[in-house]
Amino acid sequence: MSVGFIGAGQLAHALVRGFTAAGVIATHRITASSPDTDLPTVQGLRKLGVNFTTSNKETVSQSDILFLAVKPHIIPFVLDEIGPDIEDRHLIVSCAAGVTIGSIEKKLQQYRPNPKVMRCMTNTPVVVREGATVYATGTHAEVEDGRLLEQLMGSVGYCTEVEEDLIDAVTGLSGSGPAYAFTAVDALADGGVKMGLPRRLAIHLGAQAMLGAAKMLLDSDQHPGQLKDNVCSPGGATIHALHVMESGGFRSLLINAVEASCVRTKELQFLADQEKISPAAIKKTTLDQVMQQPGVTAGAVGVRSQGISMFSSNPRTKKK
Amino acid sequence: MYPYHSQITHGCCQVSEEGFHHSLSGDQFQGFPSSLSVVCSQRRHIIRMSVGFIGAGQLAHALVKGFTAAGVIATHRITASSPDSELPTVSGLRKMGVNLTISNKETVNKSDVLFLAVKPHIIPFVLDEIGPDIEDRHLIVSCAAGVTISSIEKKLLQYRPFPKVMRCMTNTPVVVREGATVYATGTYAQVEDSQLLEQLMSSVGFCTEVEEDLIDAVTGLSGSGPAYAFTALDALADGGVKMGLPRRLAVRLGAQALLGAAKMLLDSEQHPGQLKDNVCSPGGATIHALHVMESGGFRSLLINAVEASCIRTRELQYLADQERISPAAIKKTTLDQVLQQPGVTVSGGANGNSRSGLSLFNNRGGPSIKKKN
């Protein structure tokens, strides 16, 4: 099968690196597109041997599975652009935080009756094949589509199906989770350096301790609290450290973080559920580049309040 | 970055009688520290020596699990001892095929490499007990937080002229072979001794030599680090559950996210801040989350934690540098069991004198033992 990425940013780059390291698909079967060729990740993708293009329509025609790897507010714009080119074989997998299957199906149903849509939330450690991915299956996607996606995403980490209404919470937890971890290791390394360690060693020890602990938890049936207890010898150094963490409300900060990310995801969903994109949210140069693609014109009358929709001159298009 | 994990597979693996000479091709070892650590890909037990653990608690258990999973030593070559056979870890060790005994002296006799895996304040007590039994072949590796090499050497010098001592600080993820270990080499230990220790500890995770005066800081960071991570994971799962996830899924996703991020960091040359930036799309969910964390002083709490653990370690070092153990710190039943060992008696404050501590007094022949009372 061929895999395509609409969007050539961090997520597309991380997924391609992971898939190729896993050997689950050959790079020449991967296409990625973006109107912005200056992105640093574009070079990386080219180096990996991916077919890169500025035309999203070209990605669609070259692919069977289509990952939508653009920012949430761009999704409606992209769907209008590629809608007419979707065929029966296409499986659309949206990776955009907060964008519902319902909103995608609604858009695509303007172009064909039974669009196969799935929604997933993954994270950047797919790049080292230790990602965390969940997915939900759309109305017209089949069991085989779920299996195919799970096979792809399972090659780069943990993958499981969930009810769609859990995906925003997953975004807050494992979608954003790596950023919490990077921040934590940075701080732990600062602690190590304060107490006399050289920086490189401090970072390595902090990251290794975190990796080891996470692996212990994944490999164990025990509660994290039990594992914590096992490390705290009576009167020892560790329980002293834990006390100062608890005194500062450490746990609460992490609950707050998961909540804040989830809440923001739901806000983004609201924005994405708008069927139009505010003209302020897209660069004129990007818009121009997209307009250069054959078959696309802008029905952008009264742009200021209404937002931009793409109007494709494909005869099958019906716009309300 | 330091080499992530000294696991190399290569075809030619000549194991000599001494246990660990391998023929190597130079280009396989770019970036590795000069003391080499190699694990045979065929999982042959390349350590022909016997390993003993004084103490049969969490640390001994974790190390044995890791070593056996790594295939670096056969369980019948491992002995562990503790006067307390009720410890939950004791049955775990037995199940793994380790020779268990209540006699520390027996462990010494059966072993070449001796890990001291007891609590810091017990160390002087144990050293007095086993001191007379130490032979030239023995390599003593202390894992006790805060106990200095020189305090151990000082004790053992009462019994023999050149005790080979090393000190290491490891952590419990050795049990899944993702430990973080540092070690320092004592006055009389040789290069081969460090190579041997590094070989053992590298089979269960990252291992590197450091100056001894860094070990307390390492204790605060990677020694205690797993506890910080377990606490964080518990809290992250709470956050997931608050937002609607089932608990098991929340725990799984949180642990996977931390594991993946740590692996990215270890595999990357980039600064953790750069990796964090890469995950924060403009106006997105993640940067919103980071803001609330920073507002609460998240980073500072972790610096505080490393500092608190390191400082407590230094306090423990002070206690351990005492040459005696307070009688209040040891159970009468444990003391009695130890005293049942042939040749061992106790001197000092067992008579209710709380000022002086206990020392063991060995009445075997050999270098004269003088105890201060």
XYZ file of C-alpha atoms in Angstrom:
693
model
C 0.000 0.000 0.000
C 1.039 3.568 -0.438
C 0.927 6.036 2.380
C 0.547 9.768 1.994
C 0.924 12.669 4.397
C -0.924 15.905 3.932
C 1.449 18.128 5.845
C 5.207 17.692 6.095
C 5.903 18.944 9.606
C 7.024 17.365 12.886
C 4.364 14.686 12.956
C 4.793 13.501 9.360
C 8.540 13.481 9.821
C 8.388 11.497 13.056
C 5.964 8.944 11.625
C 8.003 8.452 8.463
C 11.184 7.977 10.481
C 9.463 5.462 12.698
C 7.819 3.520 9.880
C 11.066 3.282 7.954
C 13.050 2.230 11.013
C 10.421 -0.438 11.637
C 10.642 -1.528 8.019
C 6.867 -1.636 7.814
C 6.759 0.329 4.529
C 9.309 1.321 1.891
C 10.042 5.031 1.564
C 9.302 5.113 -2.125
C 5.746 4.222 -1.231
C 5.427 7.341 0.903
C 4.418 10.758 -0.382
C 4.244 13.950 1.625
C 3.031 17.357 0.608
C 3.067 20.858 1.896
C 2.836 24.252 0.237
C 5.642 25.407 2.547
C 8.944 23.991 1.334
C 10.980 25.904 3.899
C 9.983 23.716 6.809
C 13.085 22.105 8.313
C 11.296 18.768 8.337
C 10.815 18.892 4.544
C 14.533 18.396 4.049
C 14.523 15.540 6.499
C 11.703 13.856 4.637
C 13.469 14.287 1.317
C 16.620 12.753 2.772
C 14.633 9.758 3.911
C 13.610 9.131 0.316
C 10.016 10.250 0.597
C 8.336 11.636 -2.533
C 7.832 15.259 -1.651
C 5.442 17.524 -3.518
C 3.783 20.898 -3.035
C 0.526 19.487 -4.341
C -1.825 17.863 -1.845
C -3.838 16.535 -4.769
C -0.786 14.660 -5.989
C -0.385 13.038 -2.573
C -3.971 11.901 -2.695
C -3.659 10.335 -6.109
C -0.449 8.510 -5.128
C -1.741 7.105 -1.834
C -4.127 4.565 -0.410
C -3.828 5.648 3.206
C -3.872 9.368 3.754
C -2.645 10.843 7.024
C -3.884 14.360 7.689
C -0.916 15.761 9.547
C -1.705 19.447 9.533
C -2.774 21.812 12.298
C -6.402 21.463 13.328
C -7.612 24.769 11.931
C -6.205 23.891 8.492
C -8.187 20.651 8.281
C -11.398 22.100 6.735
C -9.330 23.905 4.151
C -7.460 20.760 3.202
C -10.623 18.679 3.068
C -12.194 21.090 0.633
C -9.079 20.979 -1.485
C -8.731 17.223 -1.721
C -12.385 16.217 -1.315
C -13.075 15.765 -5.045
C -10.030 13.568 -5.466
C -10.907 11.009 -2.803
C -11.676 7.570 -4.240
C -13.202 4.409 -2.810
C -9.808 2.982 -1.901
C -8.779 5.924 0.257
C -8.569 5.622 4.037
C -8.344 9.056 5.630
C -6.596 9.105 8.992
C -6.736 12.406 10.768
C -4.069 13.056 13.373
C -5.294 16.545 14.185
C -5.975 17.253 17.826
C -9.605 17.994 18.511
C -10.942 17.378 15.001
C -13.889 15.004 15.190
C -14.632 12.167 12.815
C -18.105 13.639 12.437
C -16.781 16.950 11.155
C -14.492 15.246 8.647
C -17.179 12.881 7.398
C -19.585 15.781 7.046
C -17.149 17.655 4.814
C -16.206 14.665 2.729
C -19.758 13.557 2.211
C -20.153 16.591 -0.006
C -17.946 14.735 -2.454
C -18.696 11.053 -2.050
C -21.208 8.900 -0.174
C -19.142 6.672 2.153
C -15.797 8.262 3.012
C -13.598 5.972 5.103
C -12.356 8.061 7.988
C -10.399 7.245 11.125
C -9.040 9.492 13.771
C -5.879 8.925 15.726
C -3.858 10.631 18.408
C -0.215 9.669 18.486
C 2.947 11.307 19.784
C 6.472 12.113 18.672
C 8.296 9.138 20.215
C 7.034 7.199 17.202
C 10.315 8.466 15.812
C 12.169 6.000 18.068
C 9.394 3.439 17.767
C 8.113 4.002 21.273
C 5.024 6.000 20.449
C 1.653 5.908 22.164
C -1.253 5.863 19.745
C -4.996 5.555 20.098
C -7.514 5.575 17.268
C -11.232 5.636 16.673
C -13.016 4.230 13.665
C -15.411 6.257 11.542
C -18.848 5.332 10.248
C -17.761 3.886 6.919
C -14.372 2.441 7.803
C -14.154 -1.350 7.911
C -12.570 -3.776 10.342
C -9.690 -4.269 7.897
C -9.034 -0.537 7.926
C -8.692 -0.604 11.703
C -6.345 -3.564 11.461
C -4.244 -1.840 8.830
C -3.877 1.291 10.887
C -3.109 -0.734 13.999
C -0.448 -2.628 12.073
C 1.188 0.614 10.948
C 1.003 2.372 14.280
C 1.807 -0.785 16.231
C 5.139 -0.917 14.409
C 6.145 2.331 16.040
C 4.889 1.827 19.568
C 1.810 1.074 21.589
C -1.478 1.272 19.724
C -5.025 0.600 20.770
C -8.550 1.458 19.675
C -10.653 3.678 21.921
C -14.024 5.357 21.907
C -13.698 8.659 20.114
C -14.806 10.662 23.118
C -11.655 9.634 24.994
C -9.267 11.038 22.427
C -9.078 14.540 23.845
C -8.063 13.113 27.210
C -5.437 10.977 25.510
C -4.125 14.118 23.856
C -3.679 15.694 27.256
C -1.913 12.667 28.631
C 0.251 10.923 26.063
C -0.054 13.415 23.214
C 1.483 16.174 25.282
C 3.212 13.783 27.665
C 6.627 13.845 26.031
C 6.850 17.598 26.614
C 6.217 17.056 30.328
C 9.000 14.471 30.306
C 11.493 16.693 28.461
C 10.799 19.476 30.942
C 11.242 17.076 33.836
C 14.568 15.746 32.580
C 15.795 19.295 32.003
C 14.938 20.112 35.606
C 16.390 16.886 36.996
C 19.594 17.606 35.128
C 19.634 21.081 36.654
C 19.348 19.404 40.046
C 22.214 17.092 39.244
C 24.351 19.959 38.018
C 23.539 21.952 41.149
C 24.833 19.048 43.241
C 28.023 18.783 41.204
C 27.441 16.576 38.177
C 28.606 17.515 34.692
C 25.654 18.416 32.464
C 25.911 15.590 29.934
C 26.095 12.950 32.633
C 23.202 14.551 34.489
C 20.983 14.503 31.411
C 21.910 10.938 30.624
C 21.276 9.700 34.156
C 17.983 11.586 34.394
C 16.708 10.240 31.095
C 17.902 6.729 31.881
C 16.220 6.763 35.302
C 12.972 7.882 33.706
C 13.190 5.275 30.965
C 13.968 2.499 33.417
C 11.130 3.428 35.729
C 8.624 3.632 32.896
C 9.753 0.248 31.620
C 9.419 -1.248 35.101
C 5.862 0.012 35.295
C 4.941 -1.270 31.842
C 6.423 -4.673 32.642
C 4.801 -4.941 36.043
C 1.319 -5.608 37.350
C 2.014 -3.527 40.393
C 0.531 -0.159 41.191
C 2.876 2.809 40.595
C 2.507 3.600 44.284
C 3.738 0.142 45.200
C 6.744 0.539 42.929
C 7.415 3.895 44.539
C 7.219 2.312 47.986
C 9.722 -0.327 46.953
C 12.286 2.373 46.145
C 11.861 4.265 49.412
C 13.981 2.630 52.070
C 13.195 3.732 55.628
C 14.795 7.038 56.536
C 16.545 7.046 53.226
C 17.396 9.652 50.640
C 14.460 8.928 48.359
C 11.655 9.420 50.851
C 13.245 12.714 51.857
C 13.142 13.801 48.236
C 9.560 12.689 47.793
C 8.477 14.753 50.755
C 9.762 17.970 49.228
C 8.032 17.107 45.958
C 4.729 16.468 47.663
C 5.099 19.649 49.704
C 5.196 21.572 46.462
C 2.108 19.919 45.046
C 4.038 18.017 42.392
C 1.248 15.610 41.629
C -1.296 18.356 41.280
C 0.818 20.143 38.681
C 0.760 17.081 36.489
C -2.988 16.626 36.862
C -3.352 20.303 35.950
C -1.206 19.776 32.885
C -3.219 16.850 31.562
C -6.397 18.812 32.191
C -5.122 21.993 30.529
C -4.017 20.147 27.432
C -7.319 18.285 27.205
C -9.357 21.462 27.688
C -7.366 23.284 25.031
C -7.869 20.326 22.705
C -11.609 20.686 23.132
C -11.318 24.414 22.346
C -9.403 23.553 19.181
C -12.159 21.117 18.310
C -14.641 23.953 18.489
C -12.534 26.029 16.124
C -12.068 23.139 13.754
C -15.774 22.418 13.708
C -16.208 25.702 11.959
C -16.471 24.845 8.343
C -14.387 27.724 7.193
C -10.945 28.992 8.021
C -10.447 32.589 8.981
C -8.459 34.377 6.282
C -6.189 35.653 9.020
C -5.106 32.089 9.735
C -3.475 31.397 6.422
C -0.610 33.137 4.658
C -1.415 34.826 1.387
C 1.604 33.139 -0.205
C 0.382 29.723 0.958
C -3.106 30.427 -0.372
C -1.651 31.526 -3.704
C 0.420 28.371 -3.957
C -2.605 26.220 -3.307
C -4.602 28.189 -5.883
C -1.987 27.359 -8.456
C -2.978 23.713 -8.211
C -5.172 22.739 -11.187
C -8.862 22.532 -10.444
C -8.956 24.749 -7.379
C -10.444 28.232 -7.140
C -11.491 30.263 -4.159
C -15.146 31.050 -3.597
C -14.141 33.765 -1.268
C -16.703 36.451 -1.545
C -16.915 38.628 1.504
C -13.865 37.074 2.948
C -13.644 39.052 6.138
C -16.544 37.645 8.072
C -17.173 34.417 6.293
C -13.838 32.728 6.026
C -12.338 30.979 3.073
C -13.613 27.794 1.536
C -11.994 26.103 -1.357
C -14.175 25.732 -4.399
C -13.112 22.947 -6.668
C -14.170 23.089 -10.298
C -14.687 19.323 -10.371
C -18.187 18.636 -11.829
C -19.094 16.368 -8.933
C -18.818 19.140 -6.406
C -21.911 20.499 -4.815
C -21.481 23.387 -2.447
C -24.295 24.607 -0.241
C 25.578 11.408 24.373
C 27.013 8.637 26.418
C 26.548 5.327 24.628
C 22.990 4.374 25.364
C 23.454 0.777 26.248
C 26.556 -1.291 25.962
C 24.964 -4.201 24.165
C 26.880 -5.362 21.168
C 26.460 -8.579 19.307
C 29.396 -10.014 17.516
C 30.285 -13.383 16.271
C 33.578 -14.159 17.900
C 33.391 -14.483 21.613
C 36.345 -16.306 23.073
C 35.808 -16.911 26.735
C 38.983 -17.702 28.551
C 39.395 -19.231 31.940
C 39.584 -15.761 33.427
C 36.142 -15.182 32.100
C 36.086 -12.199 29.883
C 38.526 -11.803 27.064
C 36.825 -11.097 23.776
C 38.315 -10.538 20.371
C 37.023 -7.285 19.104
C 37.031 -5.333 15.903
C 37.882 -1.731 16.513
C 35.136 -0.078 14.534
C 32.423 -1.667 16.615
C 33.374 0.437 19.553
C 33.132 4.003 18.407
C 32.095 6.273 21.152
C 32.398 3.687 23.880
C 34.245 4.386 27.082
C 37.714 2.968 27.138
C 36.803 0.240 29.610
C 34.860 -2.079 27.391
C 31.611 -3.771 28.230
C 30.454 -6.589 26.052
C 27.645 -9.056 26.398
C 27.836 -12.215 24.360
C 24.998 -12.372 21.881
C 24.507 -16.050 22.458
C 23.752 -15.324 26.124
C 26.494 -17.580 27.313
C 27.306 -16.943 30.904
C 30.500 -15.074 30.408
C 31.108 -14.344 34.046
C 32.808 -17.453 35.380
C 33.190 -15.919 38.763
C 30.832 -16.295 41.643
C 28.852 -13.351 42.868
C 27.577 -12.904 46.387
C 25.138 -10.495 47.964
C 25.333 -9.516 51.595
C 21.717 -8.557 52.056
C 18.758 -10.104 50.285
C 16.430 -7.144 49.934
C 15.127 -5.042 47.046
C 18.510 -4.221 45.588
C 19.902 -7.761 45.633
C 16.667 -9.039 44.175
C 16.626 -6.469 41.382
C 20.251 -7.073 40.460
C 19.851 -10.837 40.395
C 16.745 -10.563 38.220
C 18.588 -8.285 35.841
C 21.770 -10.340 35.697
C 19.892 -13.552 35.031
C 17.676 -11.940 32.385
C 20.848 -10.670 30.736
C 22.365 -14.119 30.897
C 25.587 -12.653 32.195
C 25.928 -15.122 35.076
C 24.317 -18.414 36.017
C 22.117 -18.391 39.113
C 23.942 -21.266 40.727
C 26.970 -18.996 40.871
C 25.051 -16.473 42.961
C 24.735 -16.577 46.733
C 22.763 -14.197 48.899
C 22.527 -13.964 52.640
C 20.457 -12.230 55.219
C 19.677 -13.018 58.836
C 16.063 -12.089 58.071
C 14.494 -14.891 56.077
C 11.062 -13.265 56.263
C 11.866 -10.623 53.672
C 9.526 -10.937 50.681
C 12.490 -10.710 48.359
C 14.067 -13.796 49.911
C 11.526 -16.151 48.381
C 11.907 -14.357 45.076
C 15.620 -14.976 45.165
C 15.116 -18.617 46.051
C 12.743 -19.047 43.148
C 15.378 -17.729 40.803
C 17.750 -20.448 41.912
C 20.052 -18.333 44.038
C 21.830 -20.042 46.935
C 20.310 -18.494 50.017
C 21.850 -18.607 53.428
C 21.550 -16.811 56.729
C 25.310 -16.783 57.060
C 27.126 -13.818 55.590
C 30.359 -15.701 56.110
C 29.122 -18.474 53.848
C 28.371 -15.931 51.128
C 31.907 -14.617 51.423
C 33.394 -18.082 51.113
C 31.385 -18.896 48.019
C 31.972 -15.656 46.161
C 34.601 -13.751 44.259
C 32.635 -10.547 43.773
C 30.792 -9.444 46.891
C 28.018 -6.891 46.678
C 27.211 -5.152 49.954
C 23.499 -4.631 49.509
C 22.480 -3.652 53.020
C 21.358 -0.376 54.506
C 24.166 2.113 55.094
C 24.121 1.978 58.883
C 24.516 -1.812 58.796
C 27.697 -1.659 56.737
C 30.187 -1.297 59.617
C 28.532 -4.194 61.386
C 28.746 -6.401 58.324
C 32.345 -5.453 57.629
C 33.337 -6.494 61.107
C 31.539 -9.769 60.674
C 33.066 -10.734 57.347
C 36.382 -8.908 57.601
C 38.410 -11.934 58.696
C 37.030 -14.045 55.872
C 38.035 -11.754 53.051
C 40.724 -13.224 50.817
C 42.925 -11.809 48.074
C 40.486 -12.791 45.364
C 37.562 -10.881 46.830
C 36.277 -7.724 45.195
C 33.991 -5.845 47.555
C 31.403 -3.684 45.843
C 29.420 -1.490 48.166
C 26.053 -0.297 46.921
C 25.205 1.546 50.120
C 24.237 5.177 49.717
C 26.663 7.531 51.392
C 29.208 4.953 52.504
C 32.651 6.037 51.369
C 35.302 3.762 49.943
C 37.761 4.947 52.528
C 35.486 4.068 55.439
C 35.192 0.553 54.064
C 38.908 0.265 53.354
C 39.686 1.537 56.826
C 37.595 -1.187 58.397
C 38.919 -3.935 56.176
C 42.527 -2.881 56.606
C 42.188 -4.207 60.120
C 42.022 -7.654 58.577
C 44.183 -7.589 55.481
C 46.617 -5.243 53.804
C 45.097 -4.557 50.372
C 41.328 -4.930 50.369
C 39.886 -4.467 46.870
C 36.937 -2.142 47.264
C 34.668 -0.424 44.808
C 31.625 1.689 45.372
C 28.625 1.868 43.116
C 25.296 3.592 42.981
C 22.702 1.865 40.895
C 18.906 1.867 40.787
C 16.016 -0.585 40.687
C 15.345 -0.553 36.924
C 18.268 -2.944 36.690
C 15.446 -5.444 37.166
C 14.298 -4.714 33.594
C 17.844 -4.160 32.403
C 17.459 -0.409 32.129
C 19.364 0.613 35.204
C 21.628 3.614 35.690
C 24.860 2.788 37.488
C 27.963 4.727 38.366
C 30.971 3.393 40.226
C 34.216 4.545 41.759
C 37.330 2.466 42.204
C 39.118 2.045 45.512
C 42.812 2.270 46.321
C 43.661 -1.374 45.748
C 41.231 -2.368 43.055
C 42.756 -3.018 39.654
C 41.708 -2.136 36.123
C 40.400 -5.679 35.642
C 38.175 -5.222 38.670
C 36.529 -2.176 37.157
C 36.173 -3.932 33.854
C 34.461 -6.816 35.575
C 32.073 -4.589 37.472
C 31.328 -2.571 34.372
C 30.640 -5.746 32.452
C 28.182 -6.930 35.090
C 26.418 -3.613 35.508
C 26.331 -2.796 31.790
C 24.402 -5.977 31.192
C 21.573 -4.390 33.137
C 21.690 -0.807 31.891
C 23.885 2.231 31.583
C 27.113 2.085 33.543
C 30.014 4.488 33.803
C 32.885 5.259 36.145
C 32.858 8.557 38.018
C 34.879 10.360 40.641
C 33.709 9.197 44.039
C 32.700 12.681 45.132
C 29.947 12.713 42.499
C 28.206 9.620 43.803
C 25.984 11.398 46.320
C 24.667 13.629 43.556
C 24.036 10.591 41.371
C 22.093 9.076 44.266
C 19.867 12.130 44.315
C 19.312 12.009 40.593
C 19.195 8.494 39.207
C 19.288 6.570 42.482
C 16.064 8.145 43.669
C 14.916 9.049 40.173
C 12.620 6.094 39.616
C 10.554 7.130 42.626
C 10.067 10.584 41.121
C 8.945 8.903 37.913
C 6.517 6.516 39.649
C 4.986 9.463 41.482
C 4.707 11.408 38.236
C 3.101 8.451 36.510
C 0.566 8.051 39.302
C -0.324 11.722 38.971
C -0.480 11.678 35.174
C -2.815 8.719 35.357
C -4.971 10.646 37.829
C -5.112 13.450 35.287
C -6.151 11.054 32.561
C -8.805 9.507 34.780
C -10.102 12.952 35.707
C -10.548 13.695 32.020
C -12.394 10.439 31.397
C -9.888 7.669 30.719
C -10.113 4.260 32.341
C -7.332 3.811 34.901
C -5.426 1.005 33.205
C -5.319 2.843 29.897
C -4.233 6.026 31.642
C -1.371 4.262 33.432
C -0.321 2.561 30.223
C -0.362 5.726 28.123
C 1.454 7.762 30.757
C 4.226 5.204 31.135
C 4.550 4.782 27.384
C 4.781 8.546 26.875
C 7.564 8.885 29.475
C 9.416 5.894 28.098
C 9.224 7.179 24.563
C 10.334 10.652 25.517
C 13.281 9.355 27.545
C 14.327 7.166 24.645
C 14.123 10.097 22.249
C 16.336 12.086 24.547
C 18.903 9.314 24.923
C 19.015 8.756 21.186
C 19.282 12.413 20.318
C 22.023 14.983 20.446
C 19.483 17.710 20.975
C 18.887 19.639 24.157
C 15.811 18.578 26.144
C 14.491 22.103 25.698
C 14.741 21.757 21.939
C 12.865 18.473 22.032
C 10.238 20.145 24.198
C 9.934 22.978 21.678
C 9.424 20.488 18.883
C 6.376 19.071 20.644
C 4.738 22.440 21.306
C 2.810 23.519 18.262
C 1.745 27.181 18.253
C -1.373 27.815 20.288
C -1.696 24.126 20.854
C -2.685 21.910 23.738
C 0.826 21.132 24.895
C 2.083 24.659 25.398
C -1.059 25.375 27.407
C -0.236 22.436 29.643
C 3.371 23.493 30.031
C 2.309 26.909 31.175
C 0.332 25.544 34.095
C 3.248 23.340 35.063
C 5.690 26.222 35.028
C 3.250 28.385 36.973
C 3.382 25.842 39.756
C 7.153 25.717 39.846
C 7.348 22.201 38.453
C 10.984 22.400 37.557
C 11.944 23.739 40.949
C 10.279 20.825 42.698
C 12.466 18.407 40.808
C 15.617 20.364 41.556
C 14.562 20.376 45.208
C 14.061 16.628 45.099
C 17.504 15.893 43.688
C 19.021 18.212 46.245
C 17.100 16.732 49.190
C 18.065 13.198 48.277
C 21.703 14.161 47.830
C 21.816 15.988 51.159
C 20.196 13.094 52.994
C 22.736 10.776 51.388
C 25.529 12.891 52.846
C 23.840 12.726 56.251
C 23.709 8.953 55.956
C 27.378 9.017 55.082
C 28.069 10.768 58.327
C 26.176 8.101 60.236
C 27.919 5.319 58.359
C 31.323 6.813 59.021
C 30.756 6.007 62.624
C 32.544 2.792 63.231
C 29.818 1.342 65.320
C 26.149 0.746 64.978
C 23.744 1.983 67.605
C 22.240 -0.967 69.441
C 18.853 0.621 68.862
C 19.344 0.132 65.130
C 19.471 -3.616 65.111
C 16.897 -6.158 66.226
C 17.853 -8.386 69.085
C 16.712 -11.434 67.112
C 18.923 -10.446 64.174
C 21.884 -9.873 66.453
C 21.327 -13.249 68.049
C 21.257 -14.964 64.687
C 24.500 -13.342 63.668
C 26.113 -14.264 66.947
C 25.237 -17.872 66.311
C 27.841 -17.831 63.545
C 31.038 -19.491 64.727
C 33.726 -17.156 65.886
C 31.709 -14.000 66.268
C 30.989 -12.120 69.454
C 29.883 -8.585 70.148
C 31.595 -5.910 72.145
C 30.397 -2.554 73.172
C 27.089 -1.165 74.205
C 24.869 -4.231 74.249
C 24.371 -3.628 77.945
C 22.109 -0.685 77.555
C 24.881 1.854 77.208
C 23.434 3.994 74.453
C 26.545 6.069 74.011
C 28.788 3.536 72.426
C 27.694 1.327 69.609
C 28.083 -2.316 68.785
C 31.027 -3.828 67.079
C 31.487 -7.442 66.277
C 34.551 -9.051 67.679
C 36.039 -11.968 65.839
C 38.160 -14.365 67.831
C 39.763 -16.086 64.843
C 43.501 -16.004 64.355
C 45.059 -13.507 62.008
C 45.871 -9.836 62.144
C 45.211 -8.524 65.568
C 41.866 -6.925 66.015
C 41.751 -4.058 68.373
C 38.414 -2.605 69.216
C 38.013 0.740 70.814
C 35.454 0.783 73.549
